[in-house]
Amino acid sequence: MKWDEFFVTGEPMIYGAMASIVLATIAIIVGLTYFKKWGYLWREWLTTVDHKRIGVMYILSALIMLFRGGVDAIMMRFQTAVPENTFLDSQHYNEVFTTHGLVMILFMAMPFIIGIMNVVVPLQIGARDVAFPRLNAISFWLFFFGAMLLNLSFVIGGSPDAGWTAYFPLASIEFSPTVGNNYYSLALQISGIGTLLTGINFIVTILKMRAPGMKLMRMPMFTWSSLITSVIITFAFPVLTIALALMMFDRIFGSQFFTMANGGMDMLWANLFWVWGHPEVYIVILPAFGIYSEIISTFSKKNLYGYSSMVWSMVIISLLSFLVWAHHFYTMGQGAMVNGFFSITTMAISVPTGVKIFNWLFTMRKGKISFTTPMLYSLAFIPIFTIGGVTGVMLAMASADYQYHNTMFLVAHFHYVLIPGTVFAVIAGFHYWFPKVFGFKLNDRLGKHAFWWIAISFNVTFFPLFFLGLKGMTRRMYTYSEETGFGPLNMLSFVGALGLAIGFAILVYNIYYSIRYSPRETNGDPWDARTLEWATSSPIPAYNFAVTPNVKTRDALWAAKHDNISIFDEEIKPIHLPSNTGKPIILGAIFFAFGFAMVFSWFIPAIIAGIGIIIVMATMSFDRDHGITVSVKEIMETEKKLRGETL
Ligand code: HEM
Ligand SMILES: [Cu+2]
């Protein structure tokens, strides 16, 4: 392979990006060396097995990926803002919408959700950590290096270009001959293994690590949503694993699973992809429902209306999510009976979802609502998500879908579901739990500024797309002629996208501003909240709770505050914690090397990396970790310090 094939060349924008990546890397290395922070970074973060820190690293990575996916989005909106634009050519546009979709779903939405799960779930159930802290670190590093591998395709070898759905035969070596889709198959595989491990870890954590008295039906709703999501992950991700493995065989070893000839079947890919893909959208939406449930009940000062119907509706949604996958290809010729079946199952999902919407409304009814930033996102979510849901039911009708399929109407629909459903939720959760993790709130005034920019601009960006779709503008169209009349609405949408960018910039500025100026909390419960995570101090000590809580009711902290039902009635005992380990990050790095070698079919390095993976895993299983023990004296001192008392 020649150098100019190896590095992506030819476009000033790419050189600019390469230069900024190199400069940023140099700046980080110089900065860390100058401030002598390497040791700190390694000891406290890169080798950590603490669920809170792993959660923070997930969220930080997700924010960076939101930036990357957002730049892709702005480029697309800029390209289509006016007819016959030549900013991006067709190939480049294909790459941009592909990486945008992949990055947003797999490397932004899901890790953001998993990051919040990591921070919050062990605290909500009164546990010291997740069930398998080291496995948790492996999960994070596999996700992280998978994401980095996909991002590398931008400068080395070229990005995948067959859509985030990578339909065959389009994604086959014949029609997509660059290494882009090799990256797809390997990067998603590596991070997907990490996600699967997370699913297993959280099922065990929630089932086995709950504090005494925390019966299943006493769990906070976010924990319920995380449990159900983890079950979906555990059933859905193996399908993706298989699909990606077959894709890799087709593309790298010349097998014919998904080809049109030699007994291959292209629709097999579409089916496997969506058997994972539709549950995937519920993986990012159910925890969001959990986040909204916590926020709405906290800021309405009321318990969640219809608790058990909330749980059951999520269970039903999770089951149905596995029975709707063919609604993504009604038009691909499977016949009326099959389409009819999938139409009905799809529409059925709107019933439990509607139940949840009404429950949130009833939770607020007669409540004392405080309009904080997280609450504003939750309030905006309800009507906007409902528009997404209603247009979803429109798309669910198979015969009508022949009109809407693969138009901008669909693009508008799924952004109306994903942005209020997931992005607003993670931002709301970020504002809500931020003081728990760091010990100070994000500034509310800046938070509200960002909120209004984001909520209004969102609608300006995506509402026009419904009409463009109905007028016949297809999805993934890189340009159009003046006569189509698509120009003005696309321009409006571009303006909206700029507004979104401003909103996110304010959000990021708010983080910086609040780190510098926000008053520090001395109380672990700044929102007067209801659930256990607020019962410990902020910032949270490494061991979470000085003594294991005893749970006697739902909303245990609220009951402790208002009905004097105590949570902590045990004595302080020494606490045992696992010690840090560098092996997960090393394992992730070797997986990265393996993936990179496979992308270019360098089999000898790939085999060496494969052996490396086995060696690291083997040494990990022989590790004897005696952990560390925190003594009673240390616990007492930490607790006093965190509560602002002088020793
Ligand atoms: C932040 C503002 C966003 C804007 C302005 C935006 C814009 C767009 C545009 C213009 C397209 C391509 C339309 C086409 O030509 O087919 C697109 C596709 C897509 N977007 Fe977004 N998007 C945004 C956020 C998100 C988020 C947060 C997610 C997911 C959580 C997401 C997921 C997707 C997916 C899955 C596709 C389909 C990619 C494909 O066709 O393969 N987007 N978006
Ligand atoms: Cu679906």
XYZ file of C-alpha atoms and ligand atoms in Angstrom:
691
model
C 0.000 0.000 0.000
C 1.269 3.461 -0.921
C 1.488 6.310 1.577
C -1.008 8.438 -0.264
C -3.527 5.614 -0.061
C -2.800 5.152 3.612
C -3.315 8.746 4.644
C -6.415 10.498 3.483
C -5.199 13.276 1.215
C -6.402 15.948 -1.130
C -8.750 18.087 0.938
C -7.680 21.227 2.776
C -10.256 20.421 5.475
C -8.623 17.065 6.156
C -5.165 18.611 6.422
C -6.629 21.163 8.800
C -8.125 18.410 10.920
C -4.868 16.428 10.888
C -2.900 19.483 11.923
C -5.290 20.263 14.749
C -5.222 16.656 15.994
C -1.406 16.703 16.040
C -1.304 20.112 17.725
C -3.898 19.141 20.330
C -1.977 15.953 21.129
C 1.285 17.877 21.502
C -0.447 20.462 23.693
C -1.877 17.748 25.960
C 1.486 15.971 26.265
C 3.379 19.199 26.956
C 0.735 20.358 29.431
C 0.739 17.094 31.357
C 4.521 17.048 31.499
C 4.830 20.703 32.467
C 2.326 20.442 35.300
C 3.725 17.027 36.304
C 0.310 15.412 35.987
C 1.224 12.105 34.325
C 1.400 10.220 37.600
C -1.856 11.702 38.824
C -3.606 10.895 35.557
C -2.375 7.319 35.579
C -2.992 6.573 39.260
C -6.297 8.362 39.718
C -8.001 7.980 36.356
C -6.511 5.698 33.711
C -6.145 2.764 36.099
C -9.228 3.430 38.195
C -11.867 0.792 38.871
C -14.138 3.221 40.746
C -17.583 3.324 39.113
C -17.864 7.097 39.600
C -14.598 7.872 37.857
C -15.305 5.404 35.076
C -18.667 7.128 34.692
C -16.992 10.520 34.460
C -14.588 9.236 31.799
C -17.519 7.842 29.791
C -19.309 11.170 29.963
C -16.223 13.147 29.018
C -15.623 10.906 25.998
C -19.284 11.220 25.046
C -19.065 15.021 25.154
C -16.037 14.949 22.857
C -17.876 12.633 20.501
C -20.916 14.930 20.608
C -18.608 17.613 19.311
C -17.350 15.380 16.516
C -20.821 14.205 15.527
C -22.019 17.798 15.743
C -19.326 19.046 13.377
C -20.414 16.350 10.923
C -24.018 17.508 11.308
C -23.171 21.169 10.664
C -21.177 20.192 7.583
C -24.171 18.302 6.186
C -26.589 21.102 6.943
C -24.161 23.599 5.405
C -23.798 21.488 2.274
C -27.560 21.228 1.756
C -28.366 24.806 2.849
C -28.445 25.990 -0.764
C -29.083 24.128 -4.025
C -26.138 22.777 -6.034
C -23.644 23.452 -3.266
C -20.122 22.151 -3.859
C -18.773 22.286 -0.306
C -18.814 18.470 -0.029
C -18.761 16.059 -2.953
C -20.996 13.017 -2.985
C -18.372 10.640 -1.601
C -17.492 12.990 1.199
C -21.179 13.529 2.049
C -21.653 9.765 2.248
C -18.771 9.505 4.688
C -20.036 12.368 6.788
C -23.583 11.064 7.284
C -22.209 7.618 7.995
C -19.797 8.736 10.688
C -22.344 11.205 12.061
C -24.905 8.450 12.612
C -22.362 6.003 14.023
C -20.663 8.470 16.312
C -23.901 9.923 17.614
C -25.571 6.621 18.408
C -22.680 4.377 19.427
C -20.057 6.770 20.694
C -22.152 9.617 22.082
C -25.660 8.586 23.139
C -24.878 5.124 24.479
C -21.677 5.983 26.393
C -23.336 9.081 27.829
C -26.160 6.888 29.125
C -23.741 4.220 30.362
C -21.657 6.928 32.023
C -24.665 8.183 33.954
C -25.597 4.597 34.825
C -22.097 4.080 36.160
C -22.179 7.143 38.345
C -25.714 6.767 39.612
C -26.853 3.153 39.823
C -24.502 1.863 42.566
C -25.361 4.933 44.637
C -29.093 4.550 44.104
C -29.019 0.970 45.329
C -26.690 1.702 48.241
C -23.759 -0.358 46.908
C -20.010 0.235 47.178
C -19.443 -0.265 43.476
C -20.666 -2.363 40.569
C -20.461 -6.132 40.914
C -17.303 -6.451 38.788
C -15.260 -3.244 39.023
C -12.358 -4.502 36.916
C -14.664 -5.743 34.199
C -16.217 -2.303 34.279
C -12.836 -0.740 33.537
C -12.372 -3.188 30.659
C -15.787 -2.170 29.298
C -14.824 1.457 29.346
C -11.473 0.968 27.635
C -12.929 -1.271 24.941
C -15.548 1.381 24.217
C -12.922 4.118 24.244
C -10.466 2.400 21.936
C -13.271 1.257 19.625
C -14.365 4.864 19.314
C -10.793 5.990 18.671
C -10.391 3.333 15.984
C -13.457 4.585 14.137
C -12.291 8.173 14.435
C -8.883 7.245 13.092
C -10.506 6.283 9.793
C -10.952 9.979 9.155
C -7.226 10.502 8.626
C -5.934 7.006 7.866
C -7.513 4.944 5.136
C -10.830 6.797 4.793
C -14.147 6.690 6.640
C -16.968 4.188 6.137
C -19.426 5.472 3.554
C -22.384 3.070 3.352
C -24.548 4.703 6.020
C -24.648 3.812 9.685
C -26.830 0.871 8.599
C -24.093 -0.431 6.241
C -26.591 -2.271 4.044
C -25.258 -4.930 1.741
C -24.375 -5.151 -1.103
C -23.506 -1.449 -0.756
C -21.136 -2.119 2.149
C -19.451 -5.042 0.408
C -15.879 -4.926 -0.805
C -17.188 -4.729 -4.368
C -19.173 -1.510 -3.947
C -17.243 0.017 -1.081
C -13.636 -0.891 -1.834
C -11.854 1.434 0.620
C -11.007 0.208 4.107
C -13.775 2.406 5.575
C -16.209 -0.408 6.216
C -13.428 -2.583 7.616
C -13.115 0.077 10.285
C -16.870 -0.150 10.753
C -16.784 -3.882 11.390
C -13.817 -3.782 13.779
C -14.415 -0.565 15.697
C -18.026 -1.450 16.411
C -17.019 -4.964 17.343
C -14.464 -3.828 19.911
C -16.694 -1.239 21.545
C -19.666 -3.601 21.292
C -17.882 -6.216 23.390
C -17.371 -3.510 25.995
C -21.074 -2.694 25.954
C -22.081 -6.325 26.299
C -19.847 -6.632 29.357
C -21.500 -3.529 30.805
C -24.918 -5.109 30.322
C -23.896 -8.240 32.199
C -22.169 -6.215 34.914
C -25.223 -4.076 35.604
C -27.661 -6.980 35.635
C -25.556 -8.653 38.317
C -25.008 -5.372 40.158
C -28.688 -4.501 40.336
C -29.831 -8.002 41.150
C -27.159 -8.850 43.703
C -25.699 -5.683 45.213
C -28.748 -3.843 46.523
C -28.649 -2.587 50.095
C -30.688 -4.564 52.609
C -34.393 -3.834 52.282
C -34.148 -2.429 48.744
C -36.715 -4.765 47.217
C -37.073 -4.680 43.442
C -40.262 -2.651 43.699
C -38.511 -0.122 45.937
C -35.760 0.655 43.447
C -35.546 4.166 42.036
C -36.947 4.375 38.501
C -33.566 5.142 36.948
C -32.206 1.916 38.388
C -35.215 0.048 37.012
C -34.615 1.534 33.586
C -30.932 0.580 33.810
C -31.790 -2.999 34.719
C -34.189 -3.389 31.816
C -31.723 -1.716 29.467
C -28.968 -4.055 30.587
C -31.180 -7.023 29.781
C -31.821 -5.584 26.307
C -28.075 -5.048 25.832
C -27.341 -8.609 26.825
C -29.803 -10.033 24.328
C -29.252 -7.592 21.475
C -25.480 -7.154 21.348
C -24.590 -10.762 20.569
C -26.583 -10.350 17.350
C -24.439 -7.377 16.418
C -21.326 -9.352 17.284
C -22.314 -12.075 14.835
C -23.360 -9.651 12.125
C -20.090 -7.724 12.365
C -18.032 -10.901 12.398
C -19.731 -12.096 9.211
C -19.220 -8.661 7.690
C -15.536 -8.842 8.553
C -15.279 -12.299 6.932
C -17.009 -11.011 3.803
C -14.854 -7.949 3.492
C -11.462 -9.206 4.647
C -11.467 -12.953 3.922
C -13.697 -13.016 0.857
C -16.577 -15.067 2.263
C -20.064 -14.596 0.769
C -22.550 -14.317 3.617
C -24.151 -11.112 2.432
C -23.359 -11.066 -1.281
C -25.991 -11.408 -3.984
C -24.345 -14.487 -5.510
C -22.988 -17.854 -4.372
C -25.725 -18.462 -1.863
C -25.186 -15.182 -0.024
C -28.137 -13.126 1.115
C -28.003 -9.371 1.373
C -31.248 -9.194 3.358
C -29.625 -11.334 6.026
C -27.540 -8.293 6.961
C -30.571 -5.988 7.065
C -32.336 -8.414 9.370
C -29.386 -8.994 11.685
C -28.585 -5.314 11.805
C -32.097 -4.301 12.841
C -32.624 -7.203 15.226
C -29.872 -5.430 17.131
C -30.622 -1.929 15.835
C -34.156 -1.459 17.023
C -33.482 -2.676 20.564
C -30.480 -0.345 20.394
C -32.734 2.697 20.154
C -34.487 1.509 23.298
C -31.118 1.046 24.965
C -30.623 4.779 24.636
C -34.217 5.750 25.373
C -35.279 3.674 28.389
C -32.562 5.075 30.716
C -33.614 8.502 29.493
C -37.126 7.703 30.686
C -35.563 6.782 34.007
C -33.685 10.085 34.194
C -36.857 12.059 33.483
C -38.752 10.096 36.112
C -36.208 11.061 38.775
C -36.045 14.689 37.740
C -39.778 15.218 37.338
C -40.601 13.723 40.693
C -37.778 15.592 42.482
C -38.726 18.975 41.081
C -42.466 18.450 41.519
C -41.869 17.463 45.133
C -44.049 14.424 44.617
C -43.516 10.717 44.379
C -43.631 9.222 40.912
C -47.188 8.651 39.777
C -47.958 5.065 38.737
C -44.664 3.499 39.850
C -45.542 -0.073 38.965
C -47.123 0.869 35.642
C -43.872 2.696 34.882
C -41.952 -0.519 35.501
C -44.347 -2.724 33.573
C -44.529 -0.384 30.626
C -40.737 -0.541 30.362
C -40.793 -4.313 30.543
C -43.389 -4.443 27.767
C -41.457 -1.945 25.648
C -38.310 -4.025 26.055
C -40.070 -7.180 24.881
C -41.766 -5.448 21.965
C -38.495 -3.817 20.962
C -37.348 -7.239 19.751
C -40.465 -7.750 17.624
C -40.483 -4.708 15.376
C -37.244 -4.821 13.430
C -38.747 -5.316 9.963
C -40.465 -1.908 10.096
C -37.145 -0.587 8.822
C -37.630 -2.281 5.480
C -41.325 -2.521 4.675
C -40.417 -1.586 1.115
C -37.903 -4.358 0.598
C -40.384 -6.936 -0.565
C -41.327 -9.233 2.302
C -45.040 -9.214 1.536
C -48.234 -8.004 3.141
C -48.543 -10.540 5.971
C -45.091 -9.801 7.341
C -45.563 -6.057 6.961
C -48.934 -6.314 8.689
C -47.435 -8.139 11.648
C -44.632 -5.628 12.099
C -47.037 -2.718 11.656
C -49.111 -3.950 14.553
C -46.220 -4.663 16.906
C -44.731 -1.254 16.116
C -47.922 0.606 16.821
C -48.374 -1.427 19.997
C -45.228 0.165 21.438
C -46.983 3.505 21.522
C -49.387 2.184 24.188
C -46.901 1.604 27.047
C -45.056 4.734 25.951
C -48.251 6.732 26.216
C -48.801 5.327 29.689
C -45.453 6.759 30.713
C -46.211 10.182 29.251
C -49.441 10.341 31.281
C -47.639 9.182 34.409
C -45.159 12.045 34.116
C -47.985 14.512 33.614
C -49.828 13.158 36.644
C -46.641 13.307 38.694
C -46.536 17.035 38.057
C -50.230 17.560 38.713
C -50.697 19.700 41.808
C -46.962 19.470 42.434
C -44.789 22.331 43.630
C -42.763 22.609 40.470
C -39.388 24.317 40.493
C -38.216 25.278 37.033
C -34.545 24.379 37.282
C -32.461 23.655 34.191
C -32.883 19.859 34.391
C -36.624 20.306 34.865
C -36.865 22.563 31.818
C -35.309 19.875 29.643
C -37.754 17.362 31.078
C -40.714 19.620 30.396
C -39.580 20.298 26.841
C -39.068 16.597 26.287
C -42.736 15.728 26.715
C -44.314 17.608 23.780
C -41.313 17.297 21.461
C -40.935 13.581 22.044
C -44.664 13.185 21.482
C -44.256 14.682 18.009
C -41.513 12.124 17.418
C -43.792 9.366 18.654
C -46.809 10.388 16.602
C -44.760 10.624 13.403
C -43.408 7.207 14.355
C -46.902 5.799 14.305
C -47.358 7.386 10.884
C -44.224 5.604 9.666
C -45.381 2.383 11.280
C -48.246 2.035 8.825
C -46.622 -0.066 6.161
C -48.640 1.221 3.215
C -48.086 4.850 4.186
C -44.409 4.136 4.705
C -44.028 3.536 0.983
C -44.419 7.305 0.783
C -42.269 8.323 3.754
C -39.546 5.703 3.547
C -36.027 7.095 3.267
C -37.178 10.677 2.988
C -36.328 13.660 5.140
C -39.583 12.892 6.964
C -37.872 9.888 8.489
C -34.771 11.930 9.322
C -37.009 14.466 11.105
C -38.857 11.681 12.923
C -35.857 9.945 14.397
C -34.194 13.166 15.438
C -37.461 14.138 17.137
C -37.229 10.902 19.073
C -33.496 10.775 19.717
C -32.754 14.374 20.615
C -35.480 15.025 23.205
C -35.516 11.326 24.094
C -31.802 10.897 24.663
C -29.801 14.086 24.265
C -32.102 16.277 26.383
C -32.180 13.493 28.965
C -28.442 13.133 29.265
C -28.028 16.902 29.446
C -30.754 17.073 32.096
C -29.139 14.205 33.993
C -25.749 15.878 33.609
C -27.059 19.067 35.271
C -28.980 17.081 37.861
C -26.202 14.746 39.070
C -23.293 17.139 38.461
C -23.384 18.550 42.043
C -23.478 14.994 43.370
C -20.217 14.110 41.660
C -18.313 17.378 41.880
C -19.807 19.100 44.887
C -21.128 22.212 43.122
C -23.995 23.007 40.790
C -23.732 24.164 37.208
C -24.836 27.754 36.900
C -28.595 27.839 36.463
C -28.795 31.090 34.510
C -26.302 29.926 31.874
C -27.973 26.531 31.942
C -31.298 28.109 31.044
C -29.726 30.203 28.294
C -28.301 27.056 26.765
C -31.638 25.309 27.205
C -33.627 27.923 25.272
C -31.076 28.009 22.470
C -31.098 24.237 22.213
C -34.858 23.682 22.539
C -35.870 26.369 20.043
C -33.079 25.709 17.556
C -33.840 22.015 17.655
C -37.314 22.674 16.289
C -36.039 25.172 13.742
C -33.564 22.550 12.510
C -35.824 19.559 12.299
C -39.421 20.706 11.860
C -38.776 21.866 8.264
C -37.458 18.403 7.449
C -40.928 16.872 7.863
C -42.176 19.097 5.047
C -39.101 18.561 2.909
C -39.698 14.836 3.250
C -43.343 15.115 2.239
C -42.281 17.217 -0.744
C -40.063 14.358 -1.831
C -36.562 15.224 -0.656
C -34.920 11.898 -0.033
C -32.556 11.087 2.781
C -28.784 11.032 2.203
C -29.109 13.371 -0.811
C -25.951 15.426 -1.091
C -27.357 18.121 -3.336
C -30.467 19.139 -5.259
C -31.387 21.507 -8.056
C -32.973 24.911 -7.663
C -36.211 23.769 -9.339
C -37.032 21.297 -6.612
C -37.835 24.240 -4.343
C -36.108 22.523 -1.398
C -33.783 25.493 -0.878
C -35.545 27.786 1.628
C -36.518 25.105 4.155
C -33.026 23.640 4.030
C -31.592 27.081 4.686
C -33.906 27.418 7.680
C -32.711 24.072 8.952
C -29.083 25.179 8.617
C -29.841 28.296 10.666
C -31.352 26.060 13.322
C -28.239 23.882 13.356
C -26.128 26.988 13.997
C -28.434 27.849 16.899
C -27.902 24.360 18.295
C -24.166 24.860 18.048
C -24.493 28.125 20.003
C -26.578 26.356 22.645
C -23.974 23.614 23.080
C -21.198 26.192 23.221
C -23.019 27.931 26.097
C -23.374 24.566 27.806
C -19.637 23.920 27.571
C -18.863 27.455 28.719
C -21.145 26.841 31.687
C -18.991 23.905 32.754
C -15.891 26.098 32.711
C -17.710 28.988 34.405
C -19.162 26.827 37.146
C -15.853 25.125 37.891
C -14.429 28.581 38.551
C -17.281 30.428 40.203
C -19.999 28.124 41.496
C -20.389 28.100 45.269
C -19.323 24.773 46.789
C -22.066 22.704 48.390
C -21.661 21.519 51.931
C -24.744 19.373 51.784
C -24.958 16.175 49.761
C -28.557 16.899 48.796
C -28.695 20.245 46.969
C -32.053 19.633 45.222
C -33.946 18.302 48.223
C -34.214 14.994 46.384
C -35.740 11.647 47.201
C -33.438 8.734 46.426
C -30.390 7.187 48.097
C -27.658 8.704 45.967
C -28.338 12.030 47.683
C -27.890 10.503 51.126
C -24.101 10.471 50.884
C -21.909 13.556 50.807
C -20.806 15.417 47.685
C -18.235 14.948 46.294
C -18.762 11.267 46.923
C -16.130 9.430 48.994
C -14.462 6.455 47.293
C -16.490 4.010 49.380
C -19.847 5.759 48.609
C -21.577 5.205 51.955
C -19.799 5.190 55.308
C -22.244 2.533 56.470
C -24.482 0.352 54.363
C -27.929 1.909 54.179
C -31.024 0.133 55.374
C -33.949 0.681 53.067
C -37.470 0.496 54.390
C -39.504 2.374 51.790
C -39.447 3.722 48.262
C -37.792 7.147 48.000
C -35.761 6.258 51.076
C -34.095 9.626 51.535
C -37.407 11.502 51.338
C -38.843 9.191 53.949
C -35.795 9.794 56.124
C -36.207 13.552 55.826
C -39.959 13.752 56.282
C -41.119 10.684 58.126
C -38.009 10.087 60.199
C -37.466 6.612 58.805
C -33.751 6.253 59.333
C -31.482 4.897 56.605
C -28.179 4.619 58.393
C -28.528 2.687 61.579
C -25.407 0.583 61.532
C -22.008 1.218 63.007
C -19.034 2.235 60.919
C -16.912 -0.762 60.044
C -13.726 -0.963 57.978
C -14.468 -0.978 54.243
C -12.785 -3.126 51.643
C -12.225 -1.682 48.163
C -10.597 -3.147 45.047
C -7.246 -1.653 44.045
C -6.545 0.019 40.727
C -5.155 -1.830 37.754
C -3.450 -0.799 34.545
C -4.405 -3.948 32.678
C -7.786 -2.799 31.317
C -6.285 0.168 29.468
C -3.459 -2.024 28.175
C -6.008 -4.579 27.007
C -7.967 -1.827 25.249
C -4.829 -0.555 23.541
C -3.937 -4.032 22.270
C -7.484 -4.483 20.972
C -7.013 -1.203 19.154
C -3.779 -2.455 17.596
C -5.496 -5.703 16.640
C -8.385 -3.835 15.028
C -6.079 -1.496 13.160
C -3.992 -4.349 11.785
C -7.122 -6.223 10.691
C -8.489 -3.164 8.902
C -5.474 -3.254 6.607
C -5.319 -7.061 6.471
C -1.909 -7.116 8.157
C -2.339 -10.570 9.528
C 1.014 -11.124 11.238
C 0.695 -8.019 13.467
C -2.944 -8.954 14.048
C -1.977 -12.426 15.241
C 0.695 -10.958 17.514
C -1.879 -8.552 18.974
C -4.324 -11.437 19.359
C -1.744 -13.363 21.371
C -1.164 -10.213 23.416
C -4.863 -10.034 24.210
C -4.885 -13.615 25.431
C -1.767 -13.050 27.557
C -3.201 -9.944 29.238
C -6.490 -11.712 29.930
C -4.676 -14.720 31.305
C -2.509 -12.630 33.612
C -5.592 -10.789 34.780
C -7.246 -14.004 35.801
C -4.190 -14.961 37.861
C -4.079 -11.565 39.575
C -4.436 -11.732 43.309
C -5.981 -8.460 44.319
C -6.175 -8.092 48.056
C -7.578 -4.626 47.586
C -7.311 -1.893 50.145
C -9.033 -1.537 53.474
C -10.248 1.837 54.679
C -10.074 1.972 58.479
C -12.827 3.317 60.719
C -10.624 6.271 61.655
C -10.064 7.189 58.008
C -13.778 6.929 57.288
C -14.655 9.221 60.171
C -12.087 11.787 59.052
C -13.245 11.708 55.439
C -16.869 12.074 56.427
C -16.161 15.062 58.636
C -14.093 16.763 55.971
C -16.732 16.194 53.278
C -19.435 17.632 55.463
C -17.353 20.775 55.881
C -16.725 20.206 59.578
C -13.293 21.063 60.873
C -11.366 18.237 62.447
C -27.087 18.022 16.946
C -27.801 18.227 15.910
C -27.971 17.266 14.777
C -28.108 17.640 13.489
C -28.097 19.073 12.943
C -28.234 16.426 12.709
C -28.357 16.397 11.332
C -28.399 15.257 10.575
C -28.387 15.221 9.158
C -28.344 16.444 8.254
C -28.416 13.920 8.775
C -28.326 13.352 7.368
C -29.520 13.486 6.599
C -29.286 12.883 5.273
O -28.722 13.544 4.385
O -29.652 11.717 5.118
C -28.442 13.128 9.942
C -28.469 11.746 9.963
C -28.486 10.980 11.115
N -28.438 11.455 12.405
Fe -28.315 13.386 12.978
N -28.188 15.350 13.531
C -28.040 15.803 14.814
C -27.970 15.036 15.951
C -28.103 13.644 15.995
C -28.120 12.851 17.189
C -28.014 13.401 18.600
C -28.263 11.548 16.806
C -28.330 10.294 17.624
C -28.363 10.198 18.903
C -28.317 11.530 15.374
C -28.441 10.391 14.615
C -28.464 10.362 13.245
C -28.513 9.156 12.462
C -28.557 7.722 12.992
C -28.522 9.536 11.124
C -28.604 8.629 9.917
C -27.267 8.437 9.295
C -27.400 7.620 8.052
O -28.215 7.977 7.196
O -26.660 6.616 7.936
N -28.216 12.817 14.910
N -28.416 13.969 11.049
Cu -36.993 0.336 14.618
